[in-house]
Short mmCIF file of N, CA and C in Angstrom, two decimals:
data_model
loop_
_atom_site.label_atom_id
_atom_site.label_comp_id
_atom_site.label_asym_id
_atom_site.label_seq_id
_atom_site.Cartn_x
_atom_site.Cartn_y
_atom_site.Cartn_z
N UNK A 1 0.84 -1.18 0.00
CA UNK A 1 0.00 0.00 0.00
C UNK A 1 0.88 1.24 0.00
N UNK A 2 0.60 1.96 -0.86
CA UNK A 2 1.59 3.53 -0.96
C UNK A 2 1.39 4.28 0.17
N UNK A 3 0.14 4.07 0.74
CA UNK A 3 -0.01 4.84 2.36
C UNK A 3 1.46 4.98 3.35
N UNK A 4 1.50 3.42 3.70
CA UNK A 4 2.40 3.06 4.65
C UNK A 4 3.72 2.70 3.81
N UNK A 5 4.92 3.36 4.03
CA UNK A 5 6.18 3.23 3.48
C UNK A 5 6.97 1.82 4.60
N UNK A 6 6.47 0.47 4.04
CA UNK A 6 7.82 -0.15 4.51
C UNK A 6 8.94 0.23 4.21
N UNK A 7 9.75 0.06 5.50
CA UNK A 7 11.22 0.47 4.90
C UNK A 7 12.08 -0.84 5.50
N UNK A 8 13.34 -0.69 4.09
CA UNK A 8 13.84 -2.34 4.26
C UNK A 8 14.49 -2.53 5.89
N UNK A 9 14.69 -3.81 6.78
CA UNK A 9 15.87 -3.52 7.74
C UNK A 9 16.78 -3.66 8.06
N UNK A 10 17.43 -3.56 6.82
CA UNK A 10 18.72 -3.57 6.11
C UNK A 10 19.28 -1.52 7.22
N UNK A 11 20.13 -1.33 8.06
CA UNK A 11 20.31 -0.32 7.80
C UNK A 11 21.54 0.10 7.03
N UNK A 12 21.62 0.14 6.37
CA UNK A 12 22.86 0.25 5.01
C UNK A 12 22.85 1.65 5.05
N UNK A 13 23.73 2.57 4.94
CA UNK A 13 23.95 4.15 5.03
C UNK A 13 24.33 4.40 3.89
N UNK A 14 24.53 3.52 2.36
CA UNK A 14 25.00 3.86 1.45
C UNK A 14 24.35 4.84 0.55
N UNK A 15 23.32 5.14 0.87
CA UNK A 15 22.20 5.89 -0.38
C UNK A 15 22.67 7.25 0.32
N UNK A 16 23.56 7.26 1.86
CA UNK A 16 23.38 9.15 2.06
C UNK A 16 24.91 9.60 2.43
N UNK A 17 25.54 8.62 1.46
CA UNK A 17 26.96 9.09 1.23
C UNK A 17 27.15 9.92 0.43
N UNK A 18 27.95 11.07 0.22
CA UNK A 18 27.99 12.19 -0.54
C UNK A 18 26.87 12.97 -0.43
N UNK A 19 26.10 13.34 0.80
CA UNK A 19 25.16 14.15 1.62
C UNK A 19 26.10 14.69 2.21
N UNK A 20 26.37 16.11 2.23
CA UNK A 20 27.04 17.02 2.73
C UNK A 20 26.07 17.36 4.02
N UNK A 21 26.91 16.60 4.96
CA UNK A 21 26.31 17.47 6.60
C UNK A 21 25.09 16.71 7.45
N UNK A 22 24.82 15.31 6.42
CA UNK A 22 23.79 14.72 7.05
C UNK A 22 23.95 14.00 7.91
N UNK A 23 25.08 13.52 8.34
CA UNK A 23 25.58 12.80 9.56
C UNK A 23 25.21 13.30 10.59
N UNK A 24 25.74 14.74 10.66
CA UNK A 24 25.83 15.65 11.71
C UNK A 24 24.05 15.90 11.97
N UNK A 25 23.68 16.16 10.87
CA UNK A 25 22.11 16.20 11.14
C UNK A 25 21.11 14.96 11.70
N UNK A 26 21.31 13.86 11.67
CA UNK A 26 21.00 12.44 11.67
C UNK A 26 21.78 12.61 13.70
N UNK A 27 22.49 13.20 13.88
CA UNK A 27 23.08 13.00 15.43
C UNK A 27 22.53 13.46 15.96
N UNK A 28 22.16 14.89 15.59
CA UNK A 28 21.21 16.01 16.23
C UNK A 28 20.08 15.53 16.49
N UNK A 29 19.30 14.74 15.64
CA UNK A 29 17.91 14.19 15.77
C UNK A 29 18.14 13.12 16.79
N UNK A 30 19.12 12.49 16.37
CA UNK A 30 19.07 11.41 17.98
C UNK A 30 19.15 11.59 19.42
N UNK A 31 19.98 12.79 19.10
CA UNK A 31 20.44 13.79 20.79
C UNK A 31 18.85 14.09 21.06
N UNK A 32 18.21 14.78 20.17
CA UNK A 32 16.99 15.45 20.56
C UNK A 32 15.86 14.06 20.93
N UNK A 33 15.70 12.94 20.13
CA UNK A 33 14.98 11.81 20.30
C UNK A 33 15.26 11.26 21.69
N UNK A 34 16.62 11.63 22.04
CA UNK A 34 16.94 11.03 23.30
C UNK A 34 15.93 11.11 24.33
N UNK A 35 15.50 12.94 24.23
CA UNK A 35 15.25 12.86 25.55
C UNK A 35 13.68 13.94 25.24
N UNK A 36 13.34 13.71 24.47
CA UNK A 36 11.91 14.91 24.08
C UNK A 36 11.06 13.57 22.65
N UNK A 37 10.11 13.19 23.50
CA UNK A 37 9.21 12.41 22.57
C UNK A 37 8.53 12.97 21.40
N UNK A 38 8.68 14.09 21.54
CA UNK A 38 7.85 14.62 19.64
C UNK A 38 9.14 15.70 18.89
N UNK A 39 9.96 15.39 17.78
CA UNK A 39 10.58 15.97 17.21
C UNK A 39 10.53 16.58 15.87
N UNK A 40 10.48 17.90 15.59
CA UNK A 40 9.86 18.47 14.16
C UNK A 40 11.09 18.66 13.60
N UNK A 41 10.98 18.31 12.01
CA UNK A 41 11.80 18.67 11.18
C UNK A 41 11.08 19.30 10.00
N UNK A 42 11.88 20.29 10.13
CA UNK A 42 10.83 21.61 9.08
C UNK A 42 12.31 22.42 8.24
N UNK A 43 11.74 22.79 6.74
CA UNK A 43 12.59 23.40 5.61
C UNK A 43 12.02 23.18 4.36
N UNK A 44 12.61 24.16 3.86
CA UNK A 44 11.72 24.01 2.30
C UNK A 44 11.74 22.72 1.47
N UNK A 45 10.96 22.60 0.61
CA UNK A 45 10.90 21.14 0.19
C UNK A 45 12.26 20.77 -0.41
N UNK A 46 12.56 19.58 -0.71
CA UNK A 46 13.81 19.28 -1.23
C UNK A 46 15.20 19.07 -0.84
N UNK A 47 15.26 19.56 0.26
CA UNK A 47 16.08 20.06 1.40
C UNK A 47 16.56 18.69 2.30
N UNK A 48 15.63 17.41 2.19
CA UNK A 48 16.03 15.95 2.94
C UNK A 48 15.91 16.27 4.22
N UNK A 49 14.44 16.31 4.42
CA UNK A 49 13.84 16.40 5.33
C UNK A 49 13.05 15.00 5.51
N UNK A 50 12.67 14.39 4.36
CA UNK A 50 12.04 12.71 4.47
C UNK A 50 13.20 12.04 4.84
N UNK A 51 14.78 12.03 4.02
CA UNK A 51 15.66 11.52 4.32
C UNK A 51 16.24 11.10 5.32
N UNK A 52 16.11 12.60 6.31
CA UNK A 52 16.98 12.42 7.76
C UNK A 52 15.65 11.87 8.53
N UNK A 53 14.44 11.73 7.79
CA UNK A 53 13.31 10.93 8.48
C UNK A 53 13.78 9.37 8.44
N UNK A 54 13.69 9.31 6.84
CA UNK A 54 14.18 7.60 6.65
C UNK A 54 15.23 7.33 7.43
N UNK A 55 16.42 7.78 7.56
CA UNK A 55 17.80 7.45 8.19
C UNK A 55 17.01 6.89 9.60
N UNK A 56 16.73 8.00 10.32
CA UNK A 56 16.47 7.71 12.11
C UNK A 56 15.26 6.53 12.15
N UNK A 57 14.18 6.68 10.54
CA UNK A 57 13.69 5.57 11.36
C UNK A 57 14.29 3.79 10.89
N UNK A 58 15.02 3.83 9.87
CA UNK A 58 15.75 2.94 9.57
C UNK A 58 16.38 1.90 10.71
N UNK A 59 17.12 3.03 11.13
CA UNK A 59 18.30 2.78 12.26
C UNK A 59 17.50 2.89 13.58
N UNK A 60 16.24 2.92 13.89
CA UNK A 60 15.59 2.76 15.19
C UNK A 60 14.78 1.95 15.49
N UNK A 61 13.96 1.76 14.09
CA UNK A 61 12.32 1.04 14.66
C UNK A 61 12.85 -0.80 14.95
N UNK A 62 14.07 -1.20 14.94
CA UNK A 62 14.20 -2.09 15.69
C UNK A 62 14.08 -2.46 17.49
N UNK A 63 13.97 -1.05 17.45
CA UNK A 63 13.97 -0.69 18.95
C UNK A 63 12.57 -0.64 19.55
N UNK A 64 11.88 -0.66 18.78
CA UNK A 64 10.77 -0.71 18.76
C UNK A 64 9.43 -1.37 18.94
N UNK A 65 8.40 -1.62 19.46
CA UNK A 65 7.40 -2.80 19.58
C UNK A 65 6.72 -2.56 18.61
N UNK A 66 6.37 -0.84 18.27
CA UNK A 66 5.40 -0.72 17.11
C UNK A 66 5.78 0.67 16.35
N UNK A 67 6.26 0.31 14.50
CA UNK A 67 5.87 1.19 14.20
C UNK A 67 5.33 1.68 12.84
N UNK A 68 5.19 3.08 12.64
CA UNK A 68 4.21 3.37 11.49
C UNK A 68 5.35 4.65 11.16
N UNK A 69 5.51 4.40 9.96
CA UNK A 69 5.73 5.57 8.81
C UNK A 69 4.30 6.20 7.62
N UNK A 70 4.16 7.23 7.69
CA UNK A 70 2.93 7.66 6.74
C UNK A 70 3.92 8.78 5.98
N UNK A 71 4.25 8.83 4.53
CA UNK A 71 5.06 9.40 3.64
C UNK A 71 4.12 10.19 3.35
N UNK A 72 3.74 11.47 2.80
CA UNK A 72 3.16 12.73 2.45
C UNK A 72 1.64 12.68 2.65
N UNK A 73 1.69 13.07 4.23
CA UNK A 73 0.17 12.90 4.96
C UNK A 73 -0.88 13.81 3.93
N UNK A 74 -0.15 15.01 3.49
CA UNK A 74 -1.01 16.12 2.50
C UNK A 74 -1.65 15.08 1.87
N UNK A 75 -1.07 14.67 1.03
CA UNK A 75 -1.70 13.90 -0.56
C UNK A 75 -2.66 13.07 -0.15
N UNK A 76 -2.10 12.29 1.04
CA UNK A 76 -2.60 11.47 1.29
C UNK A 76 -4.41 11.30 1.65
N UNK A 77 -4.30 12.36 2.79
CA UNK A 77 -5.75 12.78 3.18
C UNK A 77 -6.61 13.36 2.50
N UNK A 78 -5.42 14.10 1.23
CA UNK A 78 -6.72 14.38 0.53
C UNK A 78 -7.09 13.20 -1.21
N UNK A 79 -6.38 12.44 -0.80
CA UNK A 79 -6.59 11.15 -1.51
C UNK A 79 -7.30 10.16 -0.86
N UNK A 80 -7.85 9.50 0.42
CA UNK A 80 -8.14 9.00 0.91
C UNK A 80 -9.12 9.15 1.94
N UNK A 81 -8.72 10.28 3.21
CA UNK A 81 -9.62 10.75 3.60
C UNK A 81 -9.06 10.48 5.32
N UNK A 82 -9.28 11.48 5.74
CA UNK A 82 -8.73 11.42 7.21
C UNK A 82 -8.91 9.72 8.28
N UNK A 83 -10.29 8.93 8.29
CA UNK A 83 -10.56 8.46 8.70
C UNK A 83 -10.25 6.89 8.08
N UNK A 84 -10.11 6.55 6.83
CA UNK A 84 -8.92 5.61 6.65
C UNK A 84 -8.03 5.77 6.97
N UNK A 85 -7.13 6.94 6.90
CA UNK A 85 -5.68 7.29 7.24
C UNK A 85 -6.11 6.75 8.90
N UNK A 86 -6.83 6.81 9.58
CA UNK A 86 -6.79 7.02 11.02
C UNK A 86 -6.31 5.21 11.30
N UNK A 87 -8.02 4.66 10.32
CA UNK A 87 -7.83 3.19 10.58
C UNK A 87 -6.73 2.35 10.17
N UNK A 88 -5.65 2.75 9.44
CA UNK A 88 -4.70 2.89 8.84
C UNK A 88 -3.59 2.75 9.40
N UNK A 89 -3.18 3.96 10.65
CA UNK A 89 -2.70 4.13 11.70
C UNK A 89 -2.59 3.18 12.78
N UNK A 90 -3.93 3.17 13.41
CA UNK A 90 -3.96 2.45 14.63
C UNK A 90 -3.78 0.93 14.32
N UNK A 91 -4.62 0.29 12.89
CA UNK A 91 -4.32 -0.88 12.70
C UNK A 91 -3.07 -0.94 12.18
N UNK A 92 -1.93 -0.63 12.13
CA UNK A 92 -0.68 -0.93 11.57
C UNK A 92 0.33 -0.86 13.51
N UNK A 93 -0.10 0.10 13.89
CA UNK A 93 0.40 0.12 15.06
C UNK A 93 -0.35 -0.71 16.25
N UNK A 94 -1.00 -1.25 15.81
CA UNK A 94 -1.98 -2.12 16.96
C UNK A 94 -1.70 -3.60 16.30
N UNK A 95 -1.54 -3.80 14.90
CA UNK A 95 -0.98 -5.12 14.12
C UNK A 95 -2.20 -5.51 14.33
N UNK A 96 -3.38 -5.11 13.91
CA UNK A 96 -4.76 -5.56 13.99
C UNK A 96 -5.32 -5.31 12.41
N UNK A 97 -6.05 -5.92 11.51
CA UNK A 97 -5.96 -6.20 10.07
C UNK A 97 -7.40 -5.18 10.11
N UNK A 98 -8.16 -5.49 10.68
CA UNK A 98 -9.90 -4.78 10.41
C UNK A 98 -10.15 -4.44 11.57
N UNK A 99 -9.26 -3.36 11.87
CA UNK A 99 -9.55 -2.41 13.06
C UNK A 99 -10.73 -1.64 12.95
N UNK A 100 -11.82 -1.71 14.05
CA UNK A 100 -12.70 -0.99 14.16
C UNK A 100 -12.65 0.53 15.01
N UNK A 101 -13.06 1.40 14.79
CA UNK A 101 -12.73 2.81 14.59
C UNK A 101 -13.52 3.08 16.33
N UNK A 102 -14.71 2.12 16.13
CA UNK A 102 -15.66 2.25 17.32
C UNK A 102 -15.07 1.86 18.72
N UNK A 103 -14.00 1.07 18.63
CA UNK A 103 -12.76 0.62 19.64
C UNK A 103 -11.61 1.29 19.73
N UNK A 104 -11.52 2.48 19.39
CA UNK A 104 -10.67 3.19 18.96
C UNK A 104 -9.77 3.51 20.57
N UNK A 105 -10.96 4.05 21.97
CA UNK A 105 -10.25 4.13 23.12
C UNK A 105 -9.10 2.92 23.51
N UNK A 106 -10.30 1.69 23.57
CA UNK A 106 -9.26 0.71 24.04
C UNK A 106 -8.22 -0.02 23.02
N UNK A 107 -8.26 0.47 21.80
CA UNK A 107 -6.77 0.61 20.97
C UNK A 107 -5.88 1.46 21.65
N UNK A 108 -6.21 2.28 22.09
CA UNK A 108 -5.30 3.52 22.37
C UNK A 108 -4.60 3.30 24.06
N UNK A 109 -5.23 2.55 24.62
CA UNK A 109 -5.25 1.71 26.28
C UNK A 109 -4.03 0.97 25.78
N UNK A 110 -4.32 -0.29 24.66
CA UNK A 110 -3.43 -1.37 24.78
C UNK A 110 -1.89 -0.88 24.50
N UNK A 111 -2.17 0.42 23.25
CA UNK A 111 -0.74 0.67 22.62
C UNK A 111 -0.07 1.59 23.71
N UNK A 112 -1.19 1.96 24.23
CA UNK A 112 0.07 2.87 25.65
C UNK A 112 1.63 2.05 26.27
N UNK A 113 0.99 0.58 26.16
CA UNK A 113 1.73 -0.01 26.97
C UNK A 113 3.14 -0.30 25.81
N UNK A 114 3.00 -0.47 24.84
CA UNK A 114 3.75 -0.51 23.72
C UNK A 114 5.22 0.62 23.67
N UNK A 115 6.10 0.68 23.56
CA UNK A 115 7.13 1.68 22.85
C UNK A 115 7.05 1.67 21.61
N UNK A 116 6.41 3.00 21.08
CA UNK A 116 6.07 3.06 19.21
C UNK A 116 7.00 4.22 18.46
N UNK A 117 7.66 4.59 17.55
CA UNK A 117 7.88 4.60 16.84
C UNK A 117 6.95 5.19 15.44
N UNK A 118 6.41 6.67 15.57
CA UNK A 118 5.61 7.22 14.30
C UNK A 118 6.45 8.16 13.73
N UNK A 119 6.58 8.43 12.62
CA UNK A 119 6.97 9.37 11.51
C UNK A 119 5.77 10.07 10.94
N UNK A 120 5.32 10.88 10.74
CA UNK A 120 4.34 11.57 9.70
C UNK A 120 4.96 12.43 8.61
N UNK A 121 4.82 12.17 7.49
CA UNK A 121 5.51 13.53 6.92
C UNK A 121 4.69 14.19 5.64
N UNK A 122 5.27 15.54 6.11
CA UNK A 122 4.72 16.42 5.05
C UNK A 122 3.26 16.82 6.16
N UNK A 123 3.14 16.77 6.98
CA UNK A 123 1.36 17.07 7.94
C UNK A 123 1.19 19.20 7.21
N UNK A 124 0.41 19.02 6.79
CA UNK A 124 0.31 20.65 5.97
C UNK A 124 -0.30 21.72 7.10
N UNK A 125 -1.53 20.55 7.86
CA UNK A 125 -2.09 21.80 8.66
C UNK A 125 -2.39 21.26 9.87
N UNK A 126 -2.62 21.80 11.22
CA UNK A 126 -3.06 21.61 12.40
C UNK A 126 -4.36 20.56 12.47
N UNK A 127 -5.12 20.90 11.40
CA UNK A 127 -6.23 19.54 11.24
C UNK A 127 -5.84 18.35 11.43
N UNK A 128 -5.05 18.41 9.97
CA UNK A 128 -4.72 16.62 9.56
C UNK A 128 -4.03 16.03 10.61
N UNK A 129 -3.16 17.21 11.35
CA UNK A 129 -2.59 16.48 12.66
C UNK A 129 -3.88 15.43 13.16
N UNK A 130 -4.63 16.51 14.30
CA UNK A 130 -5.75 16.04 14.99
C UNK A 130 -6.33 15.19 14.43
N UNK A 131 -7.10 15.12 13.09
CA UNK A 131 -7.59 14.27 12.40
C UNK A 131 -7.25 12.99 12.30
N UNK A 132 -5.70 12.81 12.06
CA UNK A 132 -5.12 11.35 12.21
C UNK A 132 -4.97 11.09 13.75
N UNK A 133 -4.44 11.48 14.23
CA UNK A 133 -3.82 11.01 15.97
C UNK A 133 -4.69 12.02 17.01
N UNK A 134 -5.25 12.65 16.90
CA UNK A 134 -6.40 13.22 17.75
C UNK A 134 -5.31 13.86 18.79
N UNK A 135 -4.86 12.86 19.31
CA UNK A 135 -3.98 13.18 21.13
C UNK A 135 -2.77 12.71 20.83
N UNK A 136 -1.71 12.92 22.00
CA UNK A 136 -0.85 11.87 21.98
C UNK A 136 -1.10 11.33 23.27
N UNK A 137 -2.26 11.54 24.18
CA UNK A 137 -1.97 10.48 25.47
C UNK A 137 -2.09 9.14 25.24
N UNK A 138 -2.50 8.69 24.47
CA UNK A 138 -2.38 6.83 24.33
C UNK A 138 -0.74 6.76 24.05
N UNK A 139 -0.03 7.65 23.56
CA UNK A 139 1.71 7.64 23.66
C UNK A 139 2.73 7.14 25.09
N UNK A 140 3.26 6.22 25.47
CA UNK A 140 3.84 6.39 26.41
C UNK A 140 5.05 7.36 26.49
N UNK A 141 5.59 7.49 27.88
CA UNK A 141 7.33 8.09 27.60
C UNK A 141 8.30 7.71 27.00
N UNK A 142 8.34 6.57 26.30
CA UNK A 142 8.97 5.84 26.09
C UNK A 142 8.54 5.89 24.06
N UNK A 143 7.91 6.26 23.71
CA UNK A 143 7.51 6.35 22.34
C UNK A 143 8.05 7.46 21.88
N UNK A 144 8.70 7.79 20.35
CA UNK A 144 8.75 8.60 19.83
C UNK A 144 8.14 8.86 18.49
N UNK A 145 7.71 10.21 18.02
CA UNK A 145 7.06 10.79 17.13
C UNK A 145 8.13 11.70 16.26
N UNK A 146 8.21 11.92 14.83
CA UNK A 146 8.77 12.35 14.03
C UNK A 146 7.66 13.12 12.93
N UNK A 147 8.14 14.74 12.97
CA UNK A 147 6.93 14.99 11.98
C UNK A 147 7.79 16.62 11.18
N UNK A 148 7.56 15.91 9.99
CA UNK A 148 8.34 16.76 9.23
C UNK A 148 7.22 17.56 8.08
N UNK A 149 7.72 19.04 8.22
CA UNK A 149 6.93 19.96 7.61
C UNK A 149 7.87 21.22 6.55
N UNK A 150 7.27 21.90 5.80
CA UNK A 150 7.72 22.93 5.41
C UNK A 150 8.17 24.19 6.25
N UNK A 151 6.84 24.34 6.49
CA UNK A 151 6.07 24.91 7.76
C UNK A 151 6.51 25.55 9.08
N UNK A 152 7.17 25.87 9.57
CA UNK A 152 7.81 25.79 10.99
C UNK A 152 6.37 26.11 12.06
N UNK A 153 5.67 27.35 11.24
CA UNK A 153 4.39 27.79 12.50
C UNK A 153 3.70 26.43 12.68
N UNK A 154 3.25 25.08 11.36
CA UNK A 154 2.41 24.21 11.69
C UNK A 154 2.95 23.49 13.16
N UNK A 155 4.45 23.23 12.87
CA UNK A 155 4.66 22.24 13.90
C UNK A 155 5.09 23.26 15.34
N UNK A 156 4.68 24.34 15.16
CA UNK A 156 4.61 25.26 16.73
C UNK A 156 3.15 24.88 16.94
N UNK A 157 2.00 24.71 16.36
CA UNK A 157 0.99 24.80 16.71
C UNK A 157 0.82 22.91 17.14
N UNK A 158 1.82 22.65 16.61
CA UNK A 158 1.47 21.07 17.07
C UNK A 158 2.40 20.25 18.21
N UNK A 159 3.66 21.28 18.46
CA UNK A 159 4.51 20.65 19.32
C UNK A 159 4.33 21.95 20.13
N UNK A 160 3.49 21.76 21.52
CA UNK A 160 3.51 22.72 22.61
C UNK A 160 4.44 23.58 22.94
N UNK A 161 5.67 22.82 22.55
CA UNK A 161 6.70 23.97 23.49
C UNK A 161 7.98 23.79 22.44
N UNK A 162 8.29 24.20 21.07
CA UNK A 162 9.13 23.90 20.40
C UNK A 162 10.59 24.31 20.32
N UNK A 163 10.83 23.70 21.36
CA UNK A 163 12.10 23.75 21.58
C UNK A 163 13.03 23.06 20.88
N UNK A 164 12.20 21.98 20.01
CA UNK A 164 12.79 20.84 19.40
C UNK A 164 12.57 21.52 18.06
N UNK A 165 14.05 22.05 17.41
CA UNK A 165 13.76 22.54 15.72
C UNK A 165 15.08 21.93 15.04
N UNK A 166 14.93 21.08 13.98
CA UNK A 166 15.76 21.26 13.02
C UNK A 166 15.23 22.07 11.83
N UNK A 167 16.47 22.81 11.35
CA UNK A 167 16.06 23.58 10.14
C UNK A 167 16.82 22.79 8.83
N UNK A 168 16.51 22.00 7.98
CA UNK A 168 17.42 21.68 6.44
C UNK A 168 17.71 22.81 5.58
N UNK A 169 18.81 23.11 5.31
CA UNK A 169 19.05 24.30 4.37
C UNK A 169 20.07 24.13 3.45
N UNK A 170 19.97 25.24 2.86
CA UNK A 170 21.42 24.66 1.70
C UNK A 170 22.60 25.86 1.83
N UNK A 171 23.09 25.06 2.63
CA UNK A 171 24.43 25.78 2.95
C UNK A 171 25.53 25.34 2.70
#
């Protein structure tokens, strides 16, 4: 399904050799993952902002009990529609095939207990946030979130206290 980006788990670093500076950027995100569960990566398009997404979640979601990558939430929602994307979500992170939407709390009960692992990218507006993941309290401390935008105001309006910024640029 084009929704959900498997990614191989092979972590092979060969595709971001001759990336000027992405190492250093790929460290930064881990320092920050360390210790702050929601991390925004925001810059103009083109810039390898999915990239330093793919890298961290490559090299992490082994660490992981559950997780979900969603590659260009824009297109997506408005190709599909918020509420597949949702069932989409929870059943990929719950590993449940015909997740019902109407069980949606005690999905959100069981995966607490879980360490997950989400990426979103490309989220355009404060909606589609809410729309897909509503909250993050079904999140434990122990889960991390990745959400990469153009945008910098979207992900102020979506990360409370954004202290957590990478900027991609071409320098």
């Amino acid at each position: 399904m084009e929704q959900v980006k498997k990614l191989n788990t092979t972590s092979s670093s060969d595709h971001l050799k001759g990336l000027v500076g992405i190492d250093k950027c790929i460290e930064d995100i881990k320092s920050l993952l360390s210790h702050a569960p929601i991390v925004g990566i925001w810059g103009m398009g083109g810039l390898g902002k999915i990239t330093l997404a793919n890298a961290i979640f490559k090299e992490f979601h082994p660490q992981f009990e559950g997780q979900y990558f969603l590659a260009n939430v824009r297109d997506e929602i408005e190709r599909h529609g918020a509420t597949y994307l949702r069932k989409l979500h929870f059943g990929e992170l719950s590993k449940e095939k015909d997740l019902d939407l109407g069980n949606l709390q005690y999905i959100k009960q069981r995966l607490y207990h879980n360490k997950l692992l989400i990426v979103l990218d490309d989220v355009d507006d404060l909606k589609q946030y809410e729309d897909l993941v509503e909250d993050w309290d079904w999140l434990n401390s122990e889960s991390r979130v990745i959400i990469t935008r153009r945008a910098q105001q979207v992900l102020r309006n979506i990360i409370n206290e954004l202290r957590i910024r990478y900027t991609t640029s071409k320098n």
